[in-house]
Amino acid sequence: LQNIHLVAKWLSSLEKKLEQHSEGSHQDFRVFISAEPAPSPDSHIIPQGILENSIKITNEAPTGMHANLHKALDNFNQDTLEMCTRESEFKSILFALCYFHAVVAERRKFGPQGWNRSYPFNTGDLTISVNVLYNYLEASSKVPYDDLRYLFGEIMYGGHITDDWDRRLCKTYLEEFIKPEMLEGELLLAPGFPLPGNMDYNGYHQYIDDALPPESPYLYGLHPNAEIGFLTQTSEKLFRVVLEMQPRDTSVGEGGVVTREETVKALLEEMLEKLVDEFDIAELMAKVEERTPYVVVAFQECERMNILTSEIKRSLQELDLGLKGELTMTSDMENLQNALFLDTVPEAWTRRAYPSTASLGTWFADLLTRIKELEAWTADFSLPSTVWLAGFFNPQSFLTAIMQSTARKNEWPLDKMTLQCDVTKKNREDFASPPREGAYVHGLFMEGARWDAQTGVITDARLKELTPPMPVIFIKAIPADKQDPRSMYPCPVYRTRQRGPTYVWTFNLKTRENPSKWVLAGVALLLQT
């Protein structure tokens, strides 16, 4: 029954039938109903009467690697292990696939540092992959590792994946788990967990119980900080929901407690006072002699900032009149009032702004800093000694401008160019002027690892330092064929910790260790924490 309206109709008639049969029926008469979790609250269509009168049993998805690995192996039996003529290869790859399946399913709990998007990996992906494995091993004299990895990573599991970085992660897991070394007894699926040798079915289950280390981010290739970050965000979300459930009584509190309206009014007046005049685009244009790529970016940023600040002013002034009783309160004004009281950024402002996960107080202070940076830049349109990349509505346009200005200067074709990122050993205070070509940028943070300024490479993060700041980065444009990809980790740059759609660019960062380590650890650069 696919159509939800038909199902809702049918369920209400089922409820009536159950009432009719509740008396005078056979004493062993029972009705069993199975249901899947509803995707959204409006799909909660099982009538309350049925829910109240039933005994409910839920089948929770397993949590943790231990339960997930056992559950993955439960899809097979001793007969499965014996069905292939290439027994040791088949068993080794099957166990590695079970571990891979458990890892990709359970990695979701780490939020965006686990996967950029959430995917519905299911047991069908695993069982079909094992069928493919059987067919390929029976048909070829050598183990076709590349073909198998491609089929598992790009088709079976990769068929669900829509994000390029997630696809890279999936591919990297398979490159680490399914390779010729697995038959030589040298493969570690996780630190302290080697791929088991040739065993029977029960032996594998026993091996999991005996050998799998306790649950930790290390089992997924992640740093322990990933768990701290994920738990912190979960608890923040919980407290936010509790705060939003507070009663919204606007009457005067006992003992002169400040009311909701007074709180909002004070905040509103403070914000209006701090907002400066909009940028006069015509006046700024008159100052400019040559519209260089950087100047074009500055104008675009000023225009975007004007749109945002004018909406903030308009909506705050409107709410002010509403609170004074000079205007009728509309639903938009109510929403703005609630947002101000709960310290969240109003939706009408977010639509005209840039991605951010900050509370309203932090967001507004950040907005004022952005305006100051723009004012300093447009005073004489000379590039700041170091540029605050996070301060842009559109950081991509500034990075593209670096390529455009170098392309013009050297008469290189723009489509054959790329950006080179050299991490300096200095902070923004140490720079007095911009470089001759390119730009110095500051204000980036690393998640999943840290930058070692002394050795100039990525290294393991320190415990409890979730997003250590990066030194100033020197970014310049070079011809794409001059880029040296060796000992480099292509590191995605995101605007916020939500990652996914906030992707900005890819910076190649030096690494002494295999780049796959940083892929599995979900290492990324962030423009804000």
mmCIF file of C-alpha atoms in Angstrom, residues 67-78 80-81 91 94-95 98-99 101-102 126 200-208:
data_model
loop_
_atom_site.group_PDB
_atom_site.id
_atom_site.type_symbol
_atom_site.label_atom_id
_atom_site.label_comp_id
_atom_site.label_asym_id
_atom_site.label_seq_id
_atom_site.Cartn_x
_atom_site.Cartn_y
_atom_site.Cartn_z
ATOM 1 C CA ALA A 67 26.768 -5.490 17.050
ATOM 2 C CA ASN A 68 26.956 -4.259 13.445
ATOM 3 C CA LEU A 69 29.728 -6.684 12.500
ATOM 4 C CA HIS A 70 27.881 -9.651 14.027
ATOM 5 C CA LYS A 71 24.698 -8.563 12.245
ATOM 6 C CA ALA A 72 26.508 -8.275 8.900
ATOM 7 C CA LEU A 73 27.910 -11.795 9.321
ATOM 8 C CA ASP A 74 24.428 -13.088 10.310
ATOM 9 C CA ASN A 75 23.368 -12.666 6.649
ATOM 10 C CA PHE A 76 25.490 -15.725 5.798
ATOM 11 C CA ASN A 77 26.101 -19.251 7.147
ATOM 12 C CA GLN A 78 28.550 -22.164 6.930
ATOM 13 C CA THR A 80 27.928 -19.660 2.149
ATOM 14 C CA LEU A 81 31.544 -19.978 3.266
ATOM 15 C CA LYS A 91 36.311 -16.018 2.988
ATOM 16 C CA LEU A 94 33.653 -11.757 2.567
ATOM 17 C CA PHE A 95 34.828 -10.916 6.108
ATOM 18 C CA CYS A 98 31.224 -7.429 6.422
ATOM 19 C CA TYR A 99 33.590 -5.054 8.238
ATOM 20 C CA HIS A 101 29.445 -2.769 5.601
ATOM 21 C CA ALA A 102 29.421 -2.286 9.386
ATOM 22 C CA LEU A 126 26.122 -6.562 1.274
ATOM 23 C CA ASP A 200 34.500 -21.755 9.974
ATOM 24 C CA TYR A 201 31.344 -19.679 10.378
ATOM 25 C CA ASN A 202 31.130 -19.902 14.195
ATOM 26 C CA GLY A 203 34.872 -19.280 14.386
ATOM 27 C CA TYR A 204 34.399 -15.856 12.732
ATOM 28 C CA HIS A 205 31.677 -14.878 15.242
ATOM 29 C CA GLN A 206 33.968 -16.015 18.070
ATOM 30 C CA TYR A 207 36.871 -14.045 16.543
ATOM 31 C CA ILE A 208 34.775 -10.843 16.629
#
